[in-house]
CSV table of C-alpha atoms and ligand atoms in Angstrom, one decimal:
chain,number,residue,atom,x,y,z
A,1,UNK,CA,-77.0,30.5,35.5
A,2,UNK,CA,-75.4,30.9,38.7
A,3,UNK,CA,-72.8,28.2,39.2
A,4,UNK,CA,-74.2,25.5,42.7
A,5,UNK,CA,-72.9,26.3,45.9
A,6,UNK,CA,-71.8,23.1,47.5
A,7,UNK,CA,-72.9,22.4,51.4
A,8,UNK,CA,-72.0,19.3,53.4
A,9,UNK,CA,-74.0,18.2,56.4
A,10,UNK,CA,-72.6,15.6,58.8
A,11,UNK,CA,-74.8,13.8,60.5
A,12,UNK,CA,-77.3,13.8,57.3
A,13,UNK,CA,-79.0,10.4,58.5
A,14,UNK,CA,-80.0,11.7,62.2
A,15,UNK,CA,-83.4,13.5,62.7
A,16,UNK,CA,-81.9,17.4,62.5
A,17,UNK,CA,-80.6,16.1,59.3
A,18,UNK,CA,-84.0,14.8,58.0
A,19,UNK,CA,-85.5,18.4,59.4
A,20,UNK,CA,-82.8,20.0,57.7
A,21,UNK,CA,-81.9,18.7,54.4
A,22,UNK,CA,-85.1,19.7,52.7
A,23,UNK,CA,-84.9,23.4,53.3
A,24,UNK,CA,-81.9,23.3,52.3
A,25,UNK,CA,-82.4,21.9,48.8
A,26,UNK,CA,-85.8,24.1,48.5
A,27,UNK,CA,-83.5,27.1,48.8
A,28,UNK,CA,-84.4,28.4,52.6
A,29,UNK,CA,-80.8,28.3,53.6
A,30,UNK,CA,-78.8,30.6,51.2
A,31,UNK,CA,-81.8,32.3,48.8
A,32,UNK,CA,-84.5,31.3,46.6
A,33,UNK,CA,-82.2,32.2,43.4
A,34,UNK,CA,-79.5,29.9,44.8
A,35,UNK,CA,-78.4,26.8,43.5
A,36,UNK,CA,-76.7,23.9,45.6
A,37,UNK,CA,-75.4,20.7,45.3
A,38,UNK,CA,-75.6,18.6,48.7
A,39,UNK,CA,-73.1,16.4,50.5
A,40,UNK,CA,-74.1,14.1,53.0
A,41,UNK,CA,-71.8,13.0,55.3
A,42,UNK,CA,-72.2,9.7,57.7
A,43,UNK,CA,-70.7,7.3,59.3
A,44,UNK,CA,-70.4,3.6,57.8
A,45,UNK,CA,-73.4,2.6,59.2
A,46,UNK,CA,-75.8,4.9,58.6
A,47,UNK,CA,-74.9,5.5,55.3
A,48,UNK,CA,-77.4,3.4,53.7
A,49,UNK,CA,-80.1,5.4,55.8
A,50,UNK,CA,-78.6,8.9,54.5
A,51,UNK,CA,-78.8,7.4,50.9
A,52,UNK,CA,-82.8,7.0,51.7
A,53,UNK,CA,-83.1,10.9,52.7
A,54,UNK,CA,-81.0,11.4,49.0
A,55,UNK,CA,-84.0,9.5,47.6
A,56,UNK,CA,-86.6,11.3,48.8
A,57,UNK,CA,-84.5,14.9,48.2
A,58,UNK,CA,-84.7,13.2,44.8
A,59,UNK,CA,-88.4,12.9,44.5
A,60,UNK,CA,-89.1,16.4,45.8
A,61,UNK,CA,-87.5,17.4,42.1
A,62,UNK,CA,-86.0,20.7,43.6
A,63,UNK,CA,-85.9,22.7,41.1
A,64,UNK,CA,-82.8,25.1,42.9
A,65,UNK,CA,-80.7,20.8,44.0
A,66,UNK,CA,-78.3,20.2,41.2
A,67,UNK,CA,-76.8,17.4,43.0
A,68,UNK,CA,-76.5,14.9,46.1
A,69,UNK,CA,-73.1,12.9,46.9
A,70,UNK,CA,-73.7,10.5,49.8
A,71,UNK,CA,-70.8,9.6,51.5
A,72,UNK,CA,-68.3,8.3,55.1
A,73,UNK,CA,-65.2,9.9,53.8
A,74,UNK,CA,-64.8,13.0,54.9
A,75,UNK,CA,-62.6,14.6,52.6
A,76,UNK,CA,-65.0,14.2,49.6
A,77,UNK,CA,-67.7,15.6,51.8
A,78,UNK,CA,-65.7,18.8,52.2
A,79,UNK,CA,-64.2,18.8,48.7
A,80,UNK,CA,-65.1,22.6,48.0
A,81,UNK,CA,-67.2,23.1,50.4
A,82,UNK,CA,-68.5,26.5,51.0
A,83,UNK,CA,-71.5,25.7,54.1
A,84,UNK,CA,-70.6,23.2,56.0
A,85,UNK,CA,-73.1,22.4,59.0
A,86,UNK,CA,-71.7,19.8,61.6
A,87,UNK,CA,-74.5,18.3,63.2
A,88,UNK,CA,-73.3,14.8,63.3
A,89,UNK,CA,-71.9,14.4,67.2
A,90,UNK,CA,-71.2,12.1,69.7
A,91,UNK,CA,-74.2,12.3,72.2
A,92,UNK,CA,-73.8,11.9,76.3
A,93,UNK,CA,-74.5,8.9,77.0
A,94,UNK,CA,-75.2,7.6,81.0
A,95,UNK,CA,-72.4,7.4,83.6
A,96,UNK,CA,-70.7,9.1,80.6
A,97,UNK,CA,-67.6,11.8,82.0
A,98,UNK,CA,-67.1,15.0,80.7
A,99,UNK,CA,-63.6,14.2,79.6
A,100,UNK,CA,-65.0,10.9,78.0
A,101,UNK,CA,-67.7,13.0,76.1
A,102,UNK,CA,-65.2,15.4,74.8
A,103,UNK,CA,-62.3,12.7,73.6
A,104,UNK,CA,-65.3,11.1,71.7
A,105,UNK,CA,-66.2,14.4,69.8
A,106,UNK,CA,-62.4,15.1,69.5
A,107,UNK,CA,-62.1,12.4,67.2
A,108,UNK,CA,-65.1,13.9,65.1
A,109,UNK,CA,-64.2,17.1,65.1
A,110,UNK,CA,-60.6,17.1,64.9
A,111,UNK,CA,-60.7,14.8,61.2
A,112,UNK,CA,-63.6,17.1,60.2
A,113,UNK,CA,-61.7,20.2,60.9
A,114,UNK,CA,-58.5,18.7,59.2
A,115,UNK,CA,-60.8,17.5,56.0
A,116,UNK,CA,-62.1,21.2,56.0
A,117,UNK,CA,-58.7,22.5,56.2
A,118,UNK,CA,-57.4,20.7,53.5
A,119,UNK,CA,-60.3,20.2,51.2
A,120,UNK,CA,-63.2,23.2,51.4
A,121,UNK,CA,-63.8,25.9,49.3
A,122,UNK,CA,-61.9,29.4,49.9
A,123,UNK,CA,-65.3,30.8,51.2
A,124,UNK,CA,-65.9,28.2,53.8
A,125,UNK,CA,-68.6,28.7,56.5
A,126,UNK,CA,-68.3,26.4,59.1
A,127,UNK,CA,-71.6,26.1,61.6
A,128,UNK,CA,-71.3,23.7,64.4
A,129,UNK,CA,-74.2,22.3,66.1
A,130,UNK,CA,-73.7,18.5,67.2
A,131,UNK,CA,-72.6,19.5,71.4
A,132,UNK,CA,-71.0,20.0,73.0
A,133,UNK,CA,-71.5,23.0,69.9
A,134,UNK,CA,-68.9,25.3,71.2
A,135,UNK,CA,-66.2,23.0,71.9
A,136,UNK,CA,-66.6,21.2,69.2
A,137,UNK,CA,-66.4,24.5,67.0
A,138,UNK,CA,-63.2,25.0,68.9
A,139,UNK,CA,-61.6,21.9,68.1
A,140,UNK,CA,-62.6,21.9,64.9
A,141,UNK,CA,-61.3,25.2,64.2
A,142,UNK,CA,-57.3,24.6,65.8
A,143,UNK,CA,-57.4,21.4,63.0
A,144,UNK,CA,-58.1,23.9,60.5
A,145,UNK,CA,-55.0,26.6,60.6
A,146,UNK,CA,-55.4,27.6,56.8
A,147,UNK,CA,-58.7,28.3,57.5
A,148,UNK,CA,-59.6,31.8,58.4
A,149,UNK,CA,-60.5,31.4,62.8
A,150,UNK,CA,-63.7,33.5,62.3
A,151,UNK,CA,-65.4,31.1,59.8
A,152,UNK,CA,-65.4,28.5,62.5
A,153,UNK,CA,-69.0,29.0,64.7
A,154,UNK,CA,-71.4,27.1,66.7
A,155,UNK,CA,-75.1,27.5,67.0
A,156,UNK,CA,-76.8,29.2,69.8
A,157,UNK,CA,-79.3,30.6,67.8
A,158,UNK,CA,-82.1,28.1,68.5
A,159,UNK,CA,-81.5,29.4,72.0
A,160,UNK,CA,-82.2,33.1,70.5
A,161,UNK,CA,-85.1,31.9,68.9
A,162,UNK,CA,-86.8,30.3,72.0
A,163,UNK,CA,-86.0,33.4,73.7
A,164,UNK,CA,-87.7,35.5,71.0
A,165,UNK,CA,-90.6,33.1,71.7
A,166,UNK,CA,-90.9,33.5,75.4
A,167,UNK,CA,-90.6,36.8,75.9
A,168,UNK,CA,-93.5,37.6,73.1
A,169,UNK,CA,-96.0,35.1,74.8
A,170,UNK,CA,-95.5,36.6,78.1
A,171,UNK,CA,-96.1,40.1,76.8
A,172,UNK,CA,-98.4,39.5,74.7
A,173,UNK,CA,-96.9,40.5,71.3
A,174,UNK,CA,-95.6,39.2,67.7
A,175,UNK,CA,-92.2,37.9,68.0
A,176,UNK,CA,-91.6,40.4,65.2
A,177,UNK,CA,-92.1,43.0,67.7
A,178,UNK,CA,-89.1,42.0,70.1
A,179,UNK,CA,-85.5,42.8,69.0
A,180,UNK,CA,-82.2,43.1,70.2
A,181,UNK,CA,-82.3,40.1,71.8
A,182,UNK,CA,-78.9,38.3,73.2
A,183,UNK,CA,-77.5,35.2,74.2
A,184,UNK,CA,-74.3,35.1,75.8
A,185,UNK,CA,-71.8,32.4,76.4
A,186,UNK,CA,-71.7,28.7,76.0
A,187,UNK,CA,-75.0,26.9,74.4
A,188,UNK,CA,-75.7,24.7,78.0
A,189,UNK,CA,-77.8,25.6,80.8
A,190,UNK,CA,-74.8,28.2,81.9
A,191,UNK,CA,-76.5,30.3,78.9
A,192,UNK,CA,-77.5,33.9,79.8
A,193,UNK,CA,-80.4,34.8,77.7
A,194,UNK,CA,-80.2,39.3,78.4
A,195,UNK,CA,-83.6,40.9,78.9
A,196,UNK,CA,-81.7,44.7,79.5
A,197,UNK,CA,-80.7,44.9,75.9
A,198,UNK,CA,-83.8,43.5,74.2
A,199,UNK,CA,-86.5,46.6,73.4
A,200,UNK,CA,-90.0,45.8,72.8
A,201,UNK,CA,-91.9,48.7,71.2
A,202,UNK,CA,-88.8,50.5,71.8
A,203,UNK,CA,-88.5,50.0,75.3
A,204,UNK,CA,-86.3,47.6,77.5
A,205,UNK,CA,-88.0,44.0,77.8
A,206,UNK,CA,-86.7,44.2,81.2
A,207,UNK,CA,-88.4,47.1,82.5
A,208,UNK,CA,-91.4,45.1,81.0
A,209,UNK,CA,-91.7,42.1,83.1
A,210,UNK,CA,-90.9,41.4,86.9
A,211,UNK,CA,-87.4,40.7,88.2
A,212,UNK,CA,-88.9,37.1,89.7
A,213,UNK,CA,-90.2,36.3,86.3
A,214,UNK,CA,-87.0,37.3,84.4
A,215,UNK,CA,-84.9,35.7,86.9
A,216,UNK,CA,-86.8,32.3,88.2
A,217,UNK,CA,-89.1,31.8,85.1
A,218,UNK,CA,-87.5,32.9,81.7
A,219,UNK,CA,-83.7,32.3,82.1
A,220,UNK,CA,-84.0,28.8,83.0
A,221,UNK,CA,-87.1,28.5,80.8
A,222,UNK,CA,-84.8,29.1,77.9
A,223,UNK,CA,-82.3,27.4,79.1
A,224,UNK,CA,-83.7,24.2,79.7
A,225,UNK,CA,-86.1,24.3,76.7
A,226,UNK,CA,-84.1,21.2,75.1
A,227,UNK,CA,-84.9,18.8,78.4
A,228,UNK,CA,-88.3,20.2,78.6
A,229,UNK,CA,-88.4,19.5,74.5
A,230,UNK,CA,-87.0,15.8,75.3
A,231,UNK,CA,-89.7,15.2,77.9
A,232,UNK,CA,-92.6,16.4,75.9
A,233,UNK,CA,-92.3,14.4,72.5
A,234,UNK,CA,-89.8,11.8,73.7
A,235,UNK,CA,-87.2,12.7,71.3
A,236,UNK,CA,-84.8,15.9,71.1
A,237,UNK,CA,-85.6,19.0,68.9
A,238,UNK,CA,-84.9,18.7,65.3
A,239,UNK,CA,-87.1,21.0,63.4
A,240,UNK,CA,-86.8,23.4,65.3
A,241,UNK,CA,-82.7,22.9,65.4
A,242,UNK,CA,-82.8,22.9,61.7
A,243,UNK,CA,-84.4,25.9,61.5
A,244,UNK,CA,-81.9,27.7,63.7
A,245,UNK,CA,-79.6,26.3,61.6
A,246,UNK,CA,-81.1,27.7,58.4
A,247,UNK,CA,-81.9,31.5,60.1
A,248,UNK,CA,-78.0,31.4,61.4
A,249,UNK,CA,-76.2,30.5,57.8
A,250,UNK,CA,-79.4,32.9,55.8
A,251,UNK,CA,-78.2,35.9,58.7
A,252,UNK,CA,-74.3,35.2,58.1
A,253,UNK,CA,-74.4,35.4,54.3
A,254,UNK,CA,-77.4,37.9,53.6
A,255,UNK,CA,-76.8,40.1,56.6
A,256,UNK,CA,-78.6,41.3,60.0
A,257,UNK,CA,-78.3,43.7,62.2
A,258,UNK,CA,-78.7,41.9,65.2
A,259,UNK,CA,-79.1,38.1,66.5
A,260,UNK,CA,-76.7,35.7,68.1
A,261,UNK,CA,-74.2,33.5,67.2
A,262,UNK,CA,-71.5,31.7,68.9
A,263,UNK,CA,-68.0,33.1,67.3
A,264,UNK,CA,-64.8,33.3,68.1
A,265,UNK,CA,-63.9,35.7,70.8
A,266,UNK,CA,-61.7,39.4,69.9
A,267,UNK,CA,-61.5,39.7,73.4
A,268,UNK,CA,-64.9,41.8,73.5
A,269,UNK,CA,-66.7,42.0,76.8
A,270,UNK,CA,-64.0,40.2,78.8
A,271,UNK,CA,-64.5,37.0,76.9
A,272,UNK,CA,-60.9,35.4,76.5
A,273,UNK,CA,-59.6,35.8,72.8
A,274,UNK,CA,-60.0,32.9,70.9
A,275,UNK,CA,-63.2,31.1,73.1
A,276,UNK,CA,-66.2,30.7,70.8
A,277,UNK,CA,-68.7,31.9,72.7
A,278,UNK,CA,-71.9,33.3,72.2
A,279,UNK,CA,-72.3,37.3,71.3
A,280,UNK,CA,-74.9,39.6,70.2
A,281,UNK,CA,-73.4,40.3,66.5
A,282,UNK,CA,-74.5,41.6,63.3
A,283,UNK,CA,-73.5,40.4,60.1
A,284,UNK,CA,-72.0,42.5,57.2
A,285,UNK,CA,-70.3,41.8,53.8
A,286,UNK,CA,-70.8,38.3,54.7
A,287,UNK,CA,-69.1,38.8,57.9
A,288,UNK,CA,-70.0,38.4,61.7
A,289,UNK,CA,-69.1,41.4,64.0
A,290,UNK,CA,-69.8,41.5,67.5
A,291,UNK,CA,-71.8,44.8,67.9
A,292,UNK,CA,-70.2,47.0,70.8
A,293,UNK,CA,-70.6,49.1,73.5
A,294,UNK,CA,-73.2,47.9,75.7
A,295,UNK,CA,-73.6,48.4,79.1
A,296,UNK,CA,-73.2,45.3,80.9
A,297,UNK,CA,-74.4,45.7,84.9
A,298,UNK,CA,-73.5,43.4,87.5
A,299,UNK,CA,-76.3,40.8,86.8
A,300,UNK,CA,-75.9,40.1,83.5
A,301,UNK,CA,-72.0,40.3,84.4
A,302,UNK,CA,-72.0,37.3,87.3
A,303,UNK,CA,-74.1,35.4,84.6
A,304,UNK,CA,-72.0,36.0,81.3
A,305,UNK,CA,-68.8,35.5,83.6
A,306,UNK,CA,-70.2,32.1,84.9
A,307,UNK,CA,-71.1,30.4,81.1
A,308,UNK,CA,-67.5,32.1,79.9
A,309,UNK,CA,-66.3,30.3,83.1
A,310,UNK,CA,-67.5,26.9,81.3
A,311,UNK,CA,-66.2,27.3,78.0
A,312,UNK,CA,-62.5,28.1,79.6
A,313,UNK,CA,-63.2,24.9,81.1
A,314,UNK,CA,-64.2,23.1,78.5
A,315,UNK,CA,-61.1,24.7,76.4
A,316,UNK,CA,-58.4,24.0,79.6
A,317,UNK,CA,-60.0,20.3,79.2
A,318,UNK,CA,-59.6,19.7,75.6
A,319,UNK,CA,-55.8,20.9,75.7
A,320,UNK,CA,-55.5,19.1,78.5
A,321,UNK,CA,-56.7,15.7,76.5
A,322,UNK,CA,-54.1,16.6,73.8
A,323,UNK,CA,-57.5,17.7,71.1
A,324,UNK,CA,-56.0,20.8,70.3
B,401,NAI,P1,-79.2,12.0,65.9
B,401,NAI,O1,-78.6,11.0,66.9
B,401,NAI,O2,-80.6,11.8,65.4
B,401,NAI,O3,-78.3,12.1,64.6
B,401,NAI,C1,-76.9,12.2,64.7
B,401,NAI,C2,-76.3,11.6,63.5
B,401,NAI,O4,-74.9,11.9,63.4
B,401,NAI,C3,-76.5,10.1,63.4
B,401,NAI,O5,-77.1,9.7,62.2
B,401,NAI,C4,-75.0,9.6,63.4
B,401,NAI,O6,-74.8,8.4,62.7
B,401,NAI,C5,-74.3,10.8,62.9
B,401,NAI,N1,-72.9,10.8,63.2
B,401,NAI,C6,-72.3,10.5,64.3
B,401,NAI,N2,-70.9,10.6,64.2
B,401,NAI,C7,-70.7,11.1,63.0
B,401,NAI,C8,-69.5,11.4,62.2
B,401,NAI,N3,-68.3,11.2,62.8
B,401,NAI,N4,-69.7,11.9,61.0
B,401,NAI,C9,-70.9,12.0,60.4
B,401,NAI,N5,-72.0,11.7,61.0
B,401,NAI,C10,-71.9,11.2,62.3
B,401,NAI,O7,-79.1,13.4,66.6
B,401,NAI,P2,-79.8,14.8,66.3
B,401,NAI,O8,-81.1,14.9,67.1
B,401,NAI,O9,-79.9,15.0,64.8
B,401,NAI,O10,-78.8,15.8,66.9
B,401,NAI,C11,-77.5,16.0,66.4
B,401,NAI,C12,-76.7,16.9,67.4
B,401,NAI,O11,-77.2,18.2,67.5
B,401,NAI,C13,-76.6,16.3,68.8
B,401,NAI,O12,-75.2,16.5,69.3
B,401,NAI,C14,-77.5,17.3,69.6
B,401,NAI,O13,-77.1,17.4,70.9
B,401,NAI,C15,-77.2,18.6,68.9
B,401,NAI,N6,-78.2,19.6,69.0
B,401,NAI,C16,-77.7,20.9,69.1
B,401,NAI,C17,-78.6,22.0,69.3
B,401,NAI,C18,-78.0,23.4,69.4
B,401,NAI,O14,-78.8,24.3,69.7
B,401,NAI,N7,-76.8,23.7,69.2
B,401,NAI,C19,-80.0,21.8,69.3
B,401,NAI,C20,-80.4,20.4,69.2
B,401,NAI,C21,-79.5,19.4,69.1
């Protein structure tokens, strides 16, 4: 039998954790002929309410879970870790500073990159996805300087997804039927969600919809899915976040040909080197690469510039707070 592969979530207690944990342990996140052992990682307080989830992971007697470690110390979480999926963040909180929000997830990030650094498996996949995602991925990353830069990523994909969905409702077809879709940039409302690349029965989406409805209705439609999300149910999305979770890790071991991910930039499409920022990619051997060669005209350019724009703002501040 195939020897467990260890993945730690942070954050295990909060509801993308509850969404989450399950399809991981029933096999959804690296194969059906899989096995993993789970770590959950919390802090002090909520500890007690991961413990609960372990219980119930427990009585859903996953045949594919060899094992559940609950846990507030970091570097057991991440001893030989291969998956690990921060989720666990410091939220904005009212009258709340940007600088404020991103010394607060500096001091989670930072340790949990350290802990990665010195305790994870050779193999480590890092997905970040407690925000701000990219940043966070970032500082993670710089705490982690044994660890290859391009296994540090943040999640964008849930905004892929609710693209996927948007544009199939509106022209009437199976999300199957829509591919090559892209997010650029940073996973905020700066987000450009490209309509010139993505085909739909082999044709342009663009050409397929008006420029109002592309410009007024679906970008910020996309964009501000999480507040509309918020509004609707009262609480922020968490199955729906898991499951972006789950497709991104599935796409980055098993392979795709196209989605999005946030990853660390080559310098591709004028995105400064070493910004992780979103990208249409593929993944093969187990590896992200950012596919090339697209035509980029000036619309989609002012709006990929702009959400670059943010995340070299973000990364000027966090140097400037002494995080990296
Ligand atoms: P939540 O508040 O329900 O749960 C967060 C959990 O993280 C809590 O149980 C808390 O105790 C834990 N936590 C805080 N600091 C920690 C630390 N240092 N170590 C370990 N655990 C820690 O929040 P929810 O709804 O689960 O969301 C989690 C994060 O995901 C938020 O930052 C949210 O903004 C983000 N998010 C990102 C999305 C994306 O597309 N990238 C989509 C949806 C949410």
């Amino acid at each position: 039998a195939q020897t467990p592969v260890k993945v730690t979530v942070t954050g295990a207690a909060g509801q993308i954790g509850y969404a989450l944990l399950f399809r991981i342990a029933s096999g959804q996140l690296l194969g059906a002929d899989v096995p993993v052992k789970l770590s959950l990682l919390e802090i002090p307080q909520a500890v007690k309410a991961a413990a609960g989830t372990a219980m119930e992971l427990d009585d859903c007697a996953f045949p594919l879970l060899s094992g559940i470690e609950v846990t507030d110390d970091a570097n057991k979480a991440f001893d030989g870790t291969s998956v690990a999926l921060l989720v666990g963040a410091r939220p904005r909180t009212a009258g709340m500073e940007r600088g404020d929000l991103l010394q607060a997830n500096g001091g989670i990030f930072g340790p949990q990159g350290k802990a990665i650094n010195d305790n994870a498996a050779d193999d480590i996949r890092v997905l970040v996805v407690g925000n701000p995602a990219n940043t966070n991925a970032l500082i993670a990353q710089q705490h982690a300087p044994d660890v290859p830069a391009e296994r540090f990523t943040a999640m964008t994909r849930l905004d892929h997804n609710r693209a996927l969905s948007q544009l199939a409702a509106k022209l009437q077809v199976p999300v199957s039927e829509v591919r090559k879709m892209t997010i650029w940039g940073n996973h905020s409302a700066t987000q450009y969600p490209d309509l010139f690349h993505a085909e739909v029965g082999g044709k342009i989406a663009a050409e397929q919809v008006d420029d109002a409805w592309l410009r007024d209705t679906f970008i910020p439609t996309v964009a501000k899915r999480g507040a509309a999300i918020i509004e609707a149910r009262g609480a922020s999305s968490a199955a729906s976040a898991a499951n972006a979770a789950i497709d991104h890790v599935y796409d980055w071991v098993n392979g795709t040909e196209w989605t999005s991910a946030a990853i660390p930039s080559d310098g591709s499409y004028g995105v400064p080197e070493g910004l992780i920022s979103s990208f249409p990619v593929a993944s093969r051997d187990g590896k992200w690469e950012i596919i090339q060669g697209l035509e980029i005209d000036a619309f989609s350019r002012e709006r990929i510039d702009a959400s670059v724009r943010e995340l070299e703002e973000e990364r000027a501040a966090v140097r400037e707070l002494g995080l990296i």
